Amino acid sequence: MALYITGHKIPDSDSICSAIALAYLKNQLGIEAIACKQGDINPESAFILEKFGFDEPMTKTSYAGEDTFITDTTDLALCPDDILDANVVGVVDHHKLGDLTTSTPLEGWIRPVGCSNTIVKEMFDHHNVEIPADIAGIMTCAILSDTVIFKSPTCTDEDVKAVEELSKIAGIEDPKALGMELFKVKSAVEGTPMRDLVLRDFKAFDMSGTQVGIGQLETVDLSMFDEIKADLLEDLGKLKEEKGLHSALLLLTDIMQEGSELLVVSDDISKIEEAFGATVSDDKVWLNGVLSRKKQVVPFLEKVFRG
Ligand code: MN
Ligand code: MN
């Protein structure tokens, strides 16, 4: 029976690249493993796979009865819908511990680092398996993406060290320049439907029974959103209604200015203001220094909704 490896819903480059890298490692260890994804890849991931010559992982949304390895989340809401009917044999993750449970013992690789691929690198080292140049290339890109080229507060020395080693294997001379290239691809919004932008990196959270959706778009220049902010807000409002959310938020992150403008549609804006100690005006608020949804946004909202 094959082992299926998948990252979270609305896959990002970490989910895609860690699934591919981990499937390679498992195959080297004699376990037939197949990298999967739960949905369409984003333009950044497409760029990375193309650059290093990989096909997209297969799309698979049902895992009932299958041996499954989850990467880049342990949140049930972000796992496949039937994950509790699957045989989860392992997890790799770098987020807060979620609510995924298993019925049998599992292999757990969870660390407070900036990217799941940094942990997958540790797994290769642990098993003494050599990392091929192309796999090292996509792992490098995923770490640069998740750590916002080392600027995110989630970035650790292990992430920097992993990029040093992986980029050497991949023959990447200037990882930071490659990182900027990635963020330019990530920033491309022209001609993209508003809903695609809102959902490009969107996660739904259950915060003590309150449903909060938070999307994030990262850019090298926030002004590129000036003309479409009103449209983004309108679509965010529609999404909030469709999904029955209490709040639908979109972080427009400027990696050069090192902060995020938060677009807010909420049943109770005071909750959002309380979370960040800031005033929302015209459905927007600038959050200085905020680059990480996981570390600088989610915990503060969860605290407020916990009451
Ligand atoms: Mn992710
Ligand atoms: Mn990640």
Short mmCIF file of C-alpha atoms and ligand atoms in Angstrom, two decimals:
data_model
loop_
_atom_site.label_atom_id
_atom_site.label_comp_id
_atom_site.label_asym_id
_atom_site.label_seq_id
_atom_site.Cartn_x
_atom_site.Cartn_y
_atom_site.Cartn_z
CA MET A 1 0.00 0.00 0.00
CA ALA A 2 1.41 3.33 -1.04
CA LEU A 3 1.96 6.15 1.41
CA TYR A 4 0.30 9.41 0.39
CA ILE A 5 1.94 12.63 1.53
CA THR A 6 0.05 15.91 1.49
CA GLY A 7 0.27 19.43 2.86
CA HIS A 8 -2.62 21.69 3.82
CA LYS A 9 -5.65 22.91 1.89
CA ILE A 10 -4.91 25.79 -0.50
CA PRO A 11 -1.35 24.54 -0.80
CA ASP A 12 1.58 26.95 -0.56
CA SER A 13 5.14 26.30 -1.65
CA ASP A 14 6.05 24.76 1.71
CA SER A 15 3.20 22.24 1.46
CA ILE A 16 4.03 21.37 -2.14
CA CYS A 17 7.82 21.17 -1.82
CA SER A 18 7.83 19.35 1.54
CA ALA A 19 5.47 16.70 0.12
CA ILE A 20 7.77 16.15 -2.88
CA ALA A 21 10.95 16.10 -0.76
CA LEU A 22 9.44 13.81 1.86
CA ALA A 23 8.09 11.41 -0.78
CA TYR A 24 11.59 11.19 -2.26
CA LEU A 25 13.07 10.49 1.19
CA LYS A 26 10.48 7.80 1.98
CA ASN A 27 11.10 6.13 -1.38
CA GLN A 28 14.84 6.11 -0.66
CA LEU A 29 14.01 4.43 2.65
CA GLY A 30 12.10 1.70 0.80
CA ILE A 31 8.56 2.97 1.37
CA GLU A 32 6.52 3.57 -1.77
CA ALA A 33 5.40 7.18 -1.29
CA ILE A 34 3.45 9.57 -3.49
CA ALA A 35 3.48 13.36 -3.13
CA CYS A 36 -0.01 14.87 -3.26
CA LYS A 37 -1.74 18.20 -3.02
CA GLN A 38 -5.25 19.12 -1.91
CA GLY A 39 -5.86 21.77 -4.53
CA ASP A 40 -4.38 23.95 -7.25
CA ILE A 41 -0.88 25.30 -6.77
CA ASN A 42 -0.17 29.04 -6.62
CA PRO A 43 1.96 30.94 -9.17
CA GLU A 44 4.99 30.93 -6.87
CA SER A 45 4.91 27.14 -6.53
CA ALA A 46 4.45 26.79 -10.30
CA PHE A 47 7.55 28.94 -10.79
CA ILE A 48 9.57 26.83 -8.34
CA LEU A 49 8.54 23.48 -9.85
CA GLU A 50 9.24 24.73 -13.37
CA LYS A 51 12.64 26.14 -12.37
CA PHE A 52 13.83 22.83 -10.94
CA GLY A 53 12.05 20.56 -13.42
CA PHE A 54 9.31 18.96 -11.32
CA ASP A 55 5.76 18.03 -12.27
CA GLU A 56 2.98 19.07 -9.93
CA PRO A 57 2.14 16.51 -7.23
CA MET A 58 -1.09 14.63 -7.90
CA THR A 59 -4.30 16.22 -6.64
CA LYS A 60 -5.95 14.04 -4.03
CA THR A 61 -8.68 15.16 -1.64
CA SER A 62 -9.89 11.84 -0.18
CA TYR A 63 -7.63 9.75 2.06
CA ALA A 64 -10.03 7.40 3.87
CA GLY A 65 -8.38 4.03 4.48
CA GLU A 66 -5.03 5.21 3.09
CA ASP A 67 -1.65 5.46 4.78
CA THR A 68 -1.16 9.22 4.94
CA PHE A 69 1.61 11.60 6.01
CA ILE A 70 0.61 15.21 6.68
CA THR A 71 3.01 18.10 6.25
CA ASP A 72 2.80 21.79 7.15
CA THR A 73 -0.30 21.56 9.38
CA THR A 74 -1.94 19.59 12.18
CA ASP A 75 -5.19 21.60 12.01
CA LEU A 76 -8.21 19.45 11.13
CA ALA A 77 -9.74 22.35 9.21
CA LEU A 78 -6.73 22.37 6.86
CA CYS A 79 -6.37 18.58 6.56
CA PRO A 80 -8.35 16.52 4.03
CA ASP A 81 -12.03 16.32 5.05
CA ASP A 82 -11.88 12.55 5.65
CA ILE A 83 -8.49 12.55 7.41
CA LEU A 84 -9.94 10.97 10.57
CA ASP A 85 -10.81 7.91 8.45
CA ALA A 86 -7.25 7.71 7.11
CA ASN A 87 -4.30 5.99 8.73
CA VAL A 88 -2.10 8.96 9.59
CA VAL A 89 1.40 7.52 9.95
CA GLY A 90 3.22 10.81 10.47
CA VAL A 91 3.25 14.59 10.60
CA VAL A 92 5.84 17.24 9.84
CA ASP A 93 4.90 20.71 10.97
CA HIS A 94 6.07 24.06 12.31
CA HIS A 95 2.76 25.60 13.43
CA LYS A 96 0.99 25.56 16.76
CA LEU A 97 -0.21 22.05 17.54
CA GLY A 98 -3.63 21.57 15.97
CA ASP A 99 -6.54 19.23 16.63
CA LEU A 100 -5.64 16.30 14.37
CA THR A 101 -5.79 13.04 16.30
CA THR A 102 -4.79 9.52 15.28
CA SER A 103 -5.89 6.05 16.29
CA THR A 104 -2.39 4.54 16.10
CA PRO A 105 1.10 5.73 17.10
CA LEU A 106 2.70 8.04 14.58
CA GLU A 107 6.00 9.53 13.47
CA GLY A 108 6.02 13.16 14.63
CA TRP A 109 8.44 15.82 13.44
CA ILE A 110 7.28 19.12 14.89
CA ARG A 111 9.67 22.00 15.55
CA PRO A 112 9.34 25.76 16.14
CA VAL A 113 11.25 26.67 12.96
CA GLY A 114 10.31 28.82 9.98
CA CYS A 115 9.41 26.14 7.45
CA SER A 116 8.43 22.47 7.22
CA ASN A 117 11.19 21.97 4.65
CA THR A 118 13.77 22.86 7.31
CA ILE A 119 12.43 19.90 9.29
CA VAL A 120 12.43 17.64 6.22
CA LYS A 121 16.10 18.57 5.79
CA GLU A 122 16.67 17.33 9.36
CA MET A 123 14.89 14.09 8.41
CA PHE A 124 17.26 13.55 5.45
CA ASP A 125 20.22 14.17 7.77
CA HIS A 126 18.77 11.86 10.42
CA HIS A 127 18.46 9.04 7.89
CA ASN A 128 21.77 9.84 6.23
CA VAL A 129 20.15 10.17 2.82
CA GLU A 130 21.77 12.45 0.27
CA ILE A 131 19.55 15.24 -1.08
CA PRO A 132 19.57 15.54 -4.89
CA ALA A 133 20.26 19.01 -6.35
CA ASP A 134 16.74 19.50 -7.73
CA ILE A 135 15.07 18.54 -4.45
CA ALA A 136 17.51 20.81 -2.58
CA GLY A 137 16.47 23.60 -4.97
CA ILE A 138 12.75 23.41 -4.25
CA MET A 139 13.43 23.04 -0.50
CA THR A 140 15.58 26.18 -0.59
CA CYS A 141 12.78 28.10 -2.31
CA ALA A 142 10.15 26.93 0.17
CA ILE A 143 12.26 28.07 3.12
CA LEU A 144 12.94 31.45 1.50
CA SER A 145 9.20 31.82 0.90
CA ASP A 146 7.98 30.76 4.35
CA THR A 147 10.62 32.85 6.19
CA VAL A 148 10.10 35.88 3.89
CA ILE A 149 13.79 35.69 2.93
CA PHE A 150 14.77 35.30 6.63
CA LYS A 151 12.87 38.48 7.66
CA SER A 152 9.92 36.79 9.33
CA PRO A 153 10.01 36.54 13.14
CA THR A 154 9.36 32.83 12.61
CA CYS A 155 12.79 32.42 10.99
CA THR A 156 15.38 30.61 13.09
CA ASP A 157 19.11 29.88 12.81
CA GLU A 158 18.17 26.38 11.64
CA ASP A 159 16.30 27.83 8.66
CA VAL A 160 19.28 30.01 7.69
CA LYS A 161 21.64 27.04 8.07
CA ALA A 162 19.32 24.79 6.04
CA VAL A 163 19.26 27.33 3.18
CA GLU A 164 23.06 27.61 3.31
CA GLU A 165 23.46 23.86 2.96
CA LEU A 166 20.61 23.25 0.52
CA SER A 167 21.50 26.13 -1.80
CA LYS A 168 25.05 24.82 -1.99
CA ILE A 169 23.75 21.38 -3.02
CA ALA A 170 21.41 23.00 -5.55
CA GLY A 171 24.10 25.26 -6.97
CA ILE A 172 22.19 28.43 -6.12
CA GLU A 173 24.78 31.19 -5.81
CA ASP A 174 22.64 33.95 -4.33
CA PRO A 175 19.67 32.57 -2.36
CA LYS A 176 18.44 36.04 -1.33
CA ALA A 177 18.28 37.15 -4.97
CA LEU A 178 16.29 34.00 -5.75
CA GLY A 179 14.05 34.90 -2.82
CA MET A 180 13.34 38.33 -4.31
CA GLU A 181 12.53 36.64 -7.61
CA LEU A 182 10.01 34.42 -5.80
CA PHE A 183 8.32 37.37 -4.14
CA LYS A 184 8.03 39.17 -7.46
CA VAL A 185 6.21 36.15 -8.87
CA LYS A 186 4.10 36.03 -5.71
CA SER A 187 3.27 39.71 -6.11
CA ALA A 188 1.93 39.42 -9.65
CA VAL A 189 -1.73 40.43 -9.41
CA GLU A 190 -2.47 41.89 -12.81
CA GLY A 191 -5.40 40.22 -14.55
CA THR A 192 -6.06 37.94 -11.58
CA PRO A 193 -9.71 37.71 -10.41
CA MET A 194 -10.27 39.18 -6.92
CA ARG A 195 -11.48 35.85 -5.54
CA ASP A 196 -8.26 34.16 -6.67
CA LEU A 197 -6.25 36.80 -4.83
CA VAL A 198 -8.35 36.59 -1.67
CA LEU A 199 -8.05 32.79 -1.64
CA ARG A 200 -4.44 32.53 -2.85
CA ASP A 201 -3.18 31.86 0.67
CA PHE A 202 -6.34 31.69 2.78
CA LYS A 203 -6.84 29.75 5.99
CA ALA A 204 -10.03 29.32 7.99
CA PHE A 205 -9.64 29.09 11.76
CA ASP A 206 -12.03 27.94 14.47
CA MET A 207 -11.29 30.33 17.33
CA SER A 208 -13.19 29.06 20.37
CA GLY A 209 -16.23 28.43 18.19
CA THR A 210 -15.89 31.64 16.14
CA GLN A 211 -15.05 31.18 12.47
CA VAL A 212 -12.31 33.51 11.26
CA GLY A 213 -10.80 33.43 7.78
CA ILE A 214 -7.42 35.02 7.17
CA GLY A 215 -5.79 35.42 3.77
CA GLN A 216 -2.35 36.79 3.06
CA LEU A 217 -0.77 38.33 -0.01
CA GLU A 218 2.92 39.14 0.15
CA THR A 219 4.40 41.80 -2.06
CA VAL A 220 7.61 43.71 -2.58
CA ASP A 221 5.57 46.93 -3.00
CA LEU A 222 2.25 47.52 -1.25
CA SER A 223 1.27 50.34 -3.60
CA MET A 224 0.52 47.76 -6.27
CA PHE A 225 -2.70 47.01 -4.37
CA ASP A 226 -3.83 50.66 -4.23
CA GLU A 227 -6.17 50.38 -7.18
CA ILE A 228 -7.77 47.09 -6.19
CA LYS A 229 -8.14 47.43 -2.41
CA ALA A 230 -11.80 48.39 -2.68
CA ASP A 231 -12.47 45.38 -4.91
CA LEU A 232 -10.56 43.08 -2.57
CA LEU A 233 -12.65 44.33 0.36
CA GLU A 234 -15.86 43.80 -1.56
CA ASP A 235 -14.92 40.24 -2.41
CA LEU A 236 -13.77 39.60 1.15
CA GLY A 237 -17.28 40.65 2.25
CA LYS A 238 -18.87 38.21 -0.20
CA LEU A 239 -16.60 35.39 0.95
CA LYS A 240 -17.49 36.14 4.58
CA GLU A 241 -21.20 35.74 3.80
CA GLU A 242 -20.73 32.61 1.65
CA LYS A 243 -18.67 30.84 4.29
CA GLY A 244 -20.65 32.15 7.27
CA LEU A 245 -17.55 33.65 8.86
CA HIS A 246 -17.54 36.05 11.80
CA SER A 247 -14.57 37.83 10.28
CA ALA A 248 -12.83 37.70 6.92
CA LEU A 249 -9.39 39.29 6.95
CA LEU A 250 -6.75 39.83 4.31
CA LEU A 251 -3.16 40.70 5.14
CA LEU A 252 -1.41 42.72 2.46
CA THR A 253 2.18 42.22 3.51
CA ASP A 254 4.96 44.48 2.27
CA ILE A 255 8.18 42.55 2.76
CA MET A 256 10.35 45.61 2.03
CA GLN A 257 8.52 47.99 4.42
CA GLU A 258 8.23 45.05 6.82
CA GLY A 259 4.62 45.39 7.82
CA SER A 260 1.12 44.52 6.72
CA GLU A 261 -2.04 46.37 5.92
CA LEU A 262 -4.97 44.35 7.23
CA LEU A 263 -8.25 44.51 5.31
CA VAL A 264 -11.12 43.80 7.68
CA VAL A 265 -14.70 42.63 7.18
CA SER A 266 -16.19 41.59 10.51
CA ASP A 267 -19.39 41.22 12.52
CA ASP A 268 -17.55 42.99 15.32
CA ILE A 269 -14.62 45.18 14.30
CA SER A 270 -13.88 45.98 17.96
CA LYS A 271 -12.59 42.39 18.39
CA ILE A 272 -10.05 42.95 15.64
CA GLU A 273 -9.05 46.32 17.10
CA GLU A 274 -8.67 44.74 20.52
CA ALA A 275 -6.46 41.98 19.13
CA PHE A 276 -3.99 44.39 17.59
CA GLY A 277 -4.44 47.43 19.82
CA ALA A 278 -5.09 49.51 16.72
CA THR A 279 -7.96 51.43 15.15
CA VAL A 280 -9.52 50.15 11.93
CA SER A 281 -10.48 52.99 9.62
CA ASP A 282 -12.15 52.52 6.23
CA ASP A 283 -11.95 48.75 6.89
CA LYS A 284 -8.15 48.91 6.94
CA VAL A 285 -5.39 49.05 9.51
CA TRP A 286 -1.59 49.18 9.10
CA LEU A 287 0.24 46.72 11.36
CA ASN A 288 3.87 47.74 11.58
CA GLY A 289 6.37 44.90 11.71
CA VAL A 290 3.72 42.24 11.08
CA LEU A 291 4.93 39.70 8.51
CA SER A 292 3.75 36.41 9.98
CA ARG A 293 0.10 35.33 10.13
CA LYS A 294 1.05 32.38 12.29
CA LYS A 295 3.06 34.23 14.90
CA GLN A 296 1.84 37.84 14.79
CA VAL A 297 -1.83 37.56 13.82
CA VAL A 298 -3.49 34.25 14.74
CA PRO A 299 -2.43 34.11 18.43
CA PHE A 300 -3.72 37.65 19.14
CA LEU A 301 -7.09 36.96 17.53
CA GLU A 302 -7.39 33.62 19.31
CA LYS A 303 -6.75 35.34 22.63
CA VAL A 304 -9.55 37.86 22.02
CA PHE A 305 -12.05 35.23 20.87
CA ARG A 306 -11.18 33.02 23.83
CA GLY A 307 -12.55 35.95 25.85
MN MN B 1 1.98 26.40 4.65
MN MN B 2 5.03 26.23 6.28
#
